[in-house]
mmCIF file of C-alpha atoms in Angstrom:
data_model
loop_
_atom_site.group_PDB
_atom_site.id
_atom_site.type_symbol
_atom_site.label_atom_id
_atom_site.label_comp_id
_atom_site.label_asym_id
_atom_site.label_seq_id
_atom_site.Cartn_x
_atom_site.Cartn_y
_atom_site.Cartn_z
ATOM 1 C CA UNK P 152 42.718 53.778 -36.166
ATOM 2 C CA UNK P 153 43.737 55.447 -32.905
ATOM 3 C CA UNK P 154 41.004 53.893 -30.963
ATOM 4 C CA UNK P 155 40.567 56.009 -27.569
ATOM 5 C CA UNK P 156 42.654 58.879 -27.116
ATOM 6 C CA UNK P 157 42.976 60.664 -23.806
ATOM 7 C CA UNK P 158 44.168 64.719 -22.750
ATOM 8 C CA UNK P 159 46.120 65.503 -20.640
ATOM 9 C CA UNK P 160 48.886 62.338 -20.429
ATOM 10 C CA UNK P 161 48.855 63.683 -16.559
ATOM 11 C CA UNK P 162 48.450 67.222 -14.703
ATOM 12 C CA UNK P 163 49.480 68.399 -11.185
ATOM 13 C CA UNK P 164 46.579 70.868 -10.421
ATOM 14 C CA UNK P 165 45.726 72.846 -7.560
ATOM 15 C CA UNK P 166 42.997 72.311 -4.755
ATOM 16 C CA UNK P 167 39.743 74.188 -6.091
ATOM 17 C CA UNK P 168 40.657 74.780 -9.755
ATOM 18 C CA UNK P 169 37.903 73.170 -12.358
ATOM 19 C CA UNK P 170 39.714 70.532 -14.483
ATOM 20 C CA UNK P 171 38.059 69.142 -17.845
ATOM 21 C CA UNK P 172 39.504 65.603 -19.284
ATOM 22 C CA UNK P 173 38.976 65.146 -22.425
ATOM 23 C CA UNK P 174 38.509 61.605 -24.382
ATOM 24 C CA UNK P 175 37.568 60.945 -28.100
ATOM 25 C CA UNK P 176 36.687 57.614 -29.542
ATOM 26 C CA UNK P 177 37.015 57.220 -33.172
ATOM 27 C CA UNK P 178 35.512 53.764 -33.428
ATOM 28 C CA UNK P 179 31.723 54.787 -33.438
ATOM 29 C CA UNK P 180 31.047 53.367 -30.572
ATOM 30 C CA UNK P 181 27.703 53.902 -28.898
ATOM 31 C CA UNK P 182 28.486 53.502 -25.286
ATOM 32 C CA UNK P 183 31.373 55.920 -23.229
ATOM 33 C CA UNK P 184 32.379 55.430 -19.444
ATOM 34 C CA UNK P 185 34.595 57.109 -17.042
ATOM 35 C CA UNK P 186 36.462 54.847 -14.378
ATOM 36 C CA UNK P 187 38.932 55.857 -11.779
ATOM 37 C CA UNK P 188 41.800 53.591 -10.477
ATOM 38 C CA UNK P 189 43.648 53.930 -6.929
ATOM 39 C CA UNK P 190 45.819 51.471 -5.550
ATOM 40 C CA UNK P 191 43.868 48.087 -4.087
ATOM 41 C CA UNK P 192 40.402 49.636 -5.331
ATOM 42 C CA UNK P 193 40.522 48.592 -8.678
ATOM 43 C CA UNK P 194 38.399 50.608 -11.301
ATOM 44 C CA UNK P 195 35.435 52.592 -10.117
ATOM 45 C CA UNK P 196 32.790 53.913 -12.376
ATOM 46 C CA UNK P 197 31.917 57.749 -12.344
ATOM 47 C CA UNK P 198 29.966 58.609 -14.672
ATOM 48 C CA UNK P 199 28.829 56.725 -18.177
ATOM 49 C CA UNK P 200 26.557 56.861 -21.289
ATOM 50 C CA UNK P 201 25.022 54.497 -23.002
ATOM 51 C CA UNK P 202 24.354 56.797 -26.301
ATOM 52 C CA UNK P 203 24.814 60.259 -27.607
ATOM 53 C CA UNK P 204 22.768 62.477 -25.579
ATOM 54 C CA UNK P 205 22.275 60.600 -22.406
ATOM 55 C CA UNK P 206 24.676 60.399 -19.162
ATOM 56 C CA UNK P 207 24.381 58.302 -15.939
ATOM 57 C CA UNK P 208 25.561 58.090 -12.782
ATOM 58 C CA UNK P 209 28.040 54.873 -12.047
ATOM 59 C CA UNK P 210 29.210 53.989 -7.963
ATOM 60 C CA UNK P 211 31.358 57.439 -7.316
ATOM 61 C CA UNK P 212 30.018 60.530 -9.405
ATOM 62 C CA UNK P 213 30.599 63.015 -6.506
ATOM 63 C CA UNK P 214 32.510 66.114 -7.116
ATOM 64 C CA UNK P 215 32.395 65.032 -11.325
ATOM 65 C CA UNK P 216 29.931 66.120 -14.119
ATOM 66 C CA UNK P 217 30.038 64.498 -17.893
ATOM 67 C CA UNK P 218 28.703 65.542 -20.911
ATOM 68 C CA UNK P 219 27.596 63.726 -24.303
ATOM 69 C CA UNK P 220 26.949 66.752 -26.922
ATOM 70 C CA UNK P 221 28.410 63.855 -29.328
ATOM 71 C CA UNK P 222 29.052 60.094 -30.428
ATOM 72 C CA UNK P 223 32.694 60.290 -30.071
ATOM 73 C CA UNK P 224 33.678 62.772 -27.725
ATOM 74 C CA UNK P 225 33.096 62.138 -23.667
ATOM 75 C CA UNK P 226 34.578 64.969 -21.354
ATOM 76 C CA UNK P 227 34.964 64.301 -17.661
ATOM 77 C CA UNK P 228 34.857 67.540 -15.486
ATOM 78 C CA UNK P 229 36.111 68.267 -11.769
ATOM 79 C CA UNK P 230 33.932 71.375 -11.097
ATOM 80 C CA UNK P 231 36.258 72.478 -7.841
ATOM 81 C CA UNK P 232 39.326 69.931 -7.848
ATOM 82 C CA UNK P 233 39.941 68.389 -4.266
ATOM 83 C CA UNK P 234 43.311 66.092 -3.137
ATOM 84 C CA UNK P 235 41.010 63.038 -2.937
ATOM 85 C CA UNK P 236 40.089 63.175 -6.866
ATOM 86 C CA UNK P 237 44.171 62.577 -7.613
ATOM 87 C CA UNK P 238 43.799 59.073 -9.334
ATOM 88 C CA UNK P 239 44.539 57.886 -12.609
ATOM 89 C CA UNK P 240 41.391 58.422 -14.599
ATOM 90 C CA UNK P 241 40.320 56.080 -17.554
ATOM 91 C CA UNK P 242 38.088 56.741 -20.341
ATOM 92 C CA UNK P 243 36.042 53.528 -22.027
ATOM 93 C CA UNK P 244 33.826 53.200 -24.961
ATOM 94 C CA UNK P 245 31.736 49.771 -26.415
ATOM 95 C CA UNK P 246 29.694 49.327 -29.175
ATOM 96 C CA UNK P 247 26.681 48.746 -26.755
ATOM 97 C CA UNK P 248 26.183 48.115 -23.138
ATOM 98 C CA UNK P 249 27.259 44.893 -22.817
ATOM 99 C CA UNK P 250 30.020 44.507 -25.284
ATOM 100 C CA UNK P 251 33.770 44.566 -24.285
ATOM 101 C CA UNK P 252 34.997 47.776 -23.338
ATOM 102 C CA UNK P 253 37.726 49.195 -24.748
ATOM 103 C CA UNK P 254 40.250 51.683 -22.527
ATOM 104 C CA UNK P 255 42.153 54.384 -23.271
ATOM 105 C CA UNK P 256 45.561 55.501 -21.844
ATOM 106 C CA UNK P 257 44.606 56.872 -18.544
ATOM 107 C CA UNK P 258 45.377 60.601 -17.014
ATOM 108 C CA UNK P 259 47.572 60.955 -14.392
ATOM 109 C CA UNK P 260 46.026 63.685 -12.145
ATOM 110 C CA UNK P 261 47.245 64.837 -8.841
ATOM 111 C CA UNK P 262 45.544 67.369 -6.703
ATOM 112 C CA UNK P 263 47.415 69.544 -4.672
ATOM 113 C CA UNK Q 299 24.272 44.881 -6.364
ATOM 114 C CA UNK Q 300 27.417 43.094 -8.149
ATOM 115 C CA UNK Q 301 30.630 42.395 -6.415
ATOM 116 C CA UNK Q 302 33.792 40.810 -7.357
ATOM 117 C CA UNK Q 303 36.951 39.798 -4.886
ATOM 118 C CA UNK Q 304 40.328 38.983 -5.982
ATOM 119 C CA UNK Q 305 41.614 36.966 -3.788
ATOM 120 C CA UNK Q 306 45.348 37.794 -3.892
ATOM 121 C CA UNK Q 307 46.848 40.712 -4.171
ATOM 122 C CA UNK Q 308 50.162 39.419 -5.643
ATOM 123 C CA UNK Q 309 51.214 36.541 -7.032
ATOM 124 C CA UNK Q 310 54.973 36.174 -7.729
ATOM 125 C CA UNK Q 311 55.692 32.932 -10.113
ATOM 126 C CA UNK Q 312 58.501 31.418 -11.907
ATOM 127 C CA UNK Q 313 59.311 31.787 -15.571
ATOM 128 C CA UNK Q 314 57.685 28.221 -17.382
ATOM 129 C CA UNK Q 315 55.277 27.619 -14.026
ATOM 130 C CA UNK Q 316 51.826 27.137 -13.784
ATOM 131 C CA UNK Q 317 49.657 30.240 -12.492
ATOM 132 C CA UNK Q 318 45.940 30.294 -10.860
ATOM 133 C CA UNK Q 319 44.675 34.146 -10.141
ATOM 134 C CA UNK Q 320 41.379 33.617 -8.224
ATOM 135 C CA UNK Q 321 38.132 35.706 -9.135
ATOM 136 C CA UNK Q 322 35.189 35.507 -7.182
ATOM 137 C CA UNK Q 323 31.326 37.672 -7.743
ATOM 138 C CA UNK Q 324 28.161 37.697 -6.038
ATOM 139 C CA UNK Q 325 25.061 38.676 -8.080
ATOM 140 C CA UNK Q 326 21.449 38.511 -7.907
ATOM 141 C CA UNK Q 327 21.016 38.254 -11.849
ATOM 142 C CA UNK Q 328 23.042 36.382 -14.257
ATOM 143 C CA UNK Q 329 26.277 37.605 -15.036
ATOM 144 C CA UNK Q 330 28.728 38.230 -18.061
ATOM 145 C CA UNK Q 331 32.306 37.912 -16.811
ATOM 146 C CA UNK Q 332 35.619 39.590 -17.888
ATOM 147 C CA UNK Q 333 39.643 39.066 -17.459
ATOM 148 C CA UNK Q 334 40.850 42.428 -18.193
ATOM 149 C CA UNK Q 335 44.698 42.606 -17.946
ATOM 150 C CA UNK Q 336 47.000 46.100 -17.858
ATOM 151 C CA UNK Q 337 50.625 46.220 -18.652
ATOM 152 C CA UNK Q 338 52.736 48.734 -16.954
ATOM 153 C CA UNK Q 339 51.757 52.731 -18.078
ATOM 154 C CA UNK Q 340 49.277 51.226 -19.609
ATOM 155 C CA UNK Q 341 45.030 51.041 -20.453
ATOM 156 C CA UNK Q 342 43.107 47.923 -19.841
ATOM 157 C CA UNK Q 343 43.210 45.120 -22.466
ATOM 158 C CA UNK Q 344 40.229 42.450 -22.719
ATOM 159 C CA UNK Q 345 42.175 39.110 -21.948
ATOM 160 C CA UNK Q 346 38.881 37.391 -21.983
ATOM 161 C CA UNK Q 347 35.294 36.995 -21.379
ATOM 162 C CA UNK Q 348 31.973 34.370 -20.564
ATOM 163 C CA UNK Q 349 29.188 35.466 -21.824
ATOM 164 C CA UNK Q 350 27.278 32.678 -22.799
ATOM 165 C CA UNK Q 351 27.317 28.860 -23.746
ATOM 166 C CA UNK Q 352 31.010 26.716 -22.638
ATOM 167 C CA UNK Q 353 32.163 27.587 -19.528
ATOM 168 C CA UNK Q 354 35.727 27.220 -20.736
ATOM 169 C CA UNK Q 355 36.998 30.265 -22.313
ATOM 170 C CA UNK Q 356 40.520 31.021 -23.747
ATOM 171 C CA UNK Q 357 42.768 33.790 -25.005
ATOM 172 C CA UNK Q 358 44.876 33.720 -27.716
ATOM 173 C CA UNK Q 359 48.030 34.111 -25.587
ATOM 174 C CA UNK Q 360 47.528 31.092 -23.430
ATOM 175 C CA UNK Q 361 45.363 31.955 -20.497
ATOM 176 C CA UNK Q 362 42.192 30.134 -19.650
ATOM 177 C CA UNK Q 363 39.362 31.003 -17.327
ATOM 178 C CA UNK Q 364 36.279 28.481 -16.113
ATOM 179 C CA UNK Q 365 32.978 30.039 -15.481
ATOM 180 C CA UNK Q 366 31.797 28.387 -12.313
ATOM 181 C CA UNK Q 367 27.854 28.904 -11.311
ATOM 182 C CA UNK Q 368 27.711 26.841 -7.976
ATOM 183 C CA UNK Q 369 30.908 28.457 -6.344
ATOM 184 C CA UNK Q 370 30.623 31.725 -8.211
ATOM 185 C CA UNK Q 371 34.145 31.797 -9.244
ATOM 186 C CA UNK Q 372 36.050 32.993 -12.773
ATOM 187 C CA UNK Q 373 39.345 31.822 -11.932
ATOM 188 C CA UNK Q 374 42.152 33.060 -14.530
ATOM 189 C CA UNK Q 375 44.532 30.112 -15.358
ATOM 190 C CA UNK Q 376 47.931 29.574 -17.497
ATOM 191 C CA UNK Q 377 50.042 26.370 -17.485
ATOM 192 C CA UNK Q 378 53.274 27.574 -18.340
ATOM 193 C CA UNK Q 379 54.191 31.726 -17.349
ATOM 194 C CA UNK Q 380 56.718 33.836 -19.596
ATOM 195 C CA UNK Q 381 57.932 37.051 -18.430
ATOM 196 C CA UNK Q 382 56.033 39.021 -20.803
ATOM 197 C CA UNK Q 383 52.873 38.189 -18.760
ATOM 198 C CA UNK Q 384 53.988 40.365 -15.753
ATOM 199 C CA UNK Q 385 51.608 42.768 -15.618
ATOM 200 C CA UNK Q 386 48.203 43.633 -13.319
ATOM 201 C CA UNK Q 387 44.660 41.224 -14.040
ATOM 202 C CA UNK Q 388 41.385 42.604 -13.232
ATOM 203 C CA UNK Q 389 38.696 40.393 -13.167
ATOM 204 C CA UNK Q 390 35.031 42.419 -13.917
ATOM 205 C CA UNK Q 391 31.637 41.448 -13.642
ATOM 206 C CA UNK Q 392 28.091 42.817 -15.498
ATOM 207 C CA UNK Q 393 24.747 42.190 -14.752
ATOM 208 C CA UNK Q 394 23.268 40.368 -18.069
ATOM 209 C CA UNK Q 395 20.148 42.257 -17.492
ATOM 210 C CA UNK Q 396 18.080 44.752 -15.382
ATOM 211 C CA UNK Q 397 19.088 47.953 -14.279
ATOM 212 C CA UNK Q 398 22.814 47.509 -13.754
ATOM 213 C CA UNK Q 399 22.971 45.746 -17.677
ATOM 214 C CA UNK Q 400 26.170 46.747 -19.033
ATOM 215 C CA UNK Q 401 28.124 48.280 -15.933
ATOM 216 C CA UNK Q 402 31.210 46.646 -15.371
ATOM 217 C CA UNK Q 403 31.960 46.293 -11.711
ATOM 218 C CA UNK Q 404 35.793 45.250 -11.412
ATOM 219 C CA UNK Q 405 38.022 43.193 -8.625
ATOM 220 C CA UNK Q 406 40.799 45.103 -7.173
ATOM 221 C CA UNK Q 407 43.138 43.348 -8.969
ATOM 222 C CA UNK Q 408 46.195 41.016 -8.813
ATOM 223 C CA UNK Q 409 50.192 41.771 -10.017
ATOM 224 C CA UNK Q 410 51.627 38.785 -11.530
ATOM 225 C CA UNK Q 411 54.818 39.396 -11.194
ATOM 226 C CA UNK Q 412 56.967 36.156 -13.087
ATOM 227 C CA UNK Q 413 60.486 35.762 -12.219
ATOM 228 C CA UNK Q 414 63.111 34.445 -14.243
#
């Protein structure tokens, strides 16, 4: 079982350019989150769902969109990229709301 | 809204000591509370977690955390430090109810860094 898999590993991308990351969760889980980590902020919530279907806003959605076309796939999209969006971006997933959440690898992704 | 403040940044320690990484939160509601830790180049691993009933939970690998109501705290504990458990700690808080049920709001985190 693979758990959560994350695309790209990391990406150097250029100021305006639309970016999708991708993550895919083999584990059936119901709930899917996006969280971005920078240095002596911790982990921020962008977007989330709690099932198939449905998305939700988390503390810093600006400048990201999600979709949630399926159970186990949860892409993350940077519509016009900007220097402040280069973080490490990490992709979640729990069986419901409340349960443990389990991470992926991260994305490295620097804007330019 | 939730909160949660890790009081030290870094915390270097010596192989075999004893190690305390403070966690603090502020809620409204009641709470479920989580010790998340990451190893270098790595994702987030569930250390451990309160949700309900003792307020003395432990992880397989040694650590320990206390769920206290009355000074809001989840302080991470481990008696005796190897070098293996260098690495970052994130402590994270949910709501166990309303309309923030489920989000986890996290500290900004603490390097353990044990020395030899």
């Amino acid at each position: 079982i693979a758990g959560i898999t994350q695309a790209p590993t990391s990406q150097i991308l250029a100021a305006g350019r639309r970016m999708t990351l991708r993550c895919t969760q083999d584990m059936r889980h119901n709930a899917m989150y996006w969280y971005r980590q920078d240095l002596g902020l911790g982990l921020r919530l962008i977007h989330y769902s709690n099932t198939a279907g449905t998305t939700g806003k988390g503390e810093v959605p600006d400048g990201y969109s999600v979709s949630r076309a399926n159970t186990d796939d949860f892409p993350l999209t940077l519509a016009s990229a900007v220097p402040s969006q280069t973080s490490v971006y990490f992709c979640a997933s729990s069986e419901s709301k409340a349960d443990t959440q389990y991470f992926g690898p991260g994305t490295r992704l620097t804007v330019l | 809204a939730q909160s949660v403040t890790q009081l030290d940044s870094q915390v270097p320690v010596f192989e075999e000591a004893p190690v305390e990484l403070r966690c603090n939160y502020s809620s409204s509601v009641s709470v479920y509370l989580f010790w998340y830790v990451q190893y270098p180049n790595q994702g987030l691993q569930l250390l451990l977690k309160y949700l309900s009933g003792s307020t003395l939970v432990k992880s397989i690998n040694g650590f320990e955390a206390e769920f206290n109501k009355s000074q809001t705290s989840f302080h991470l504990r481990k008696p005796s430090v190897h070098i293996s458990d260098t690495a970052e700690y994130f402590c994270a808080v949910s709501n166990a109810g309303g309309t923030s049920y489920g989000k986890l709001t996290f500290g900004q985190g603490t390097i353990l860094t044990v020395h030899p």
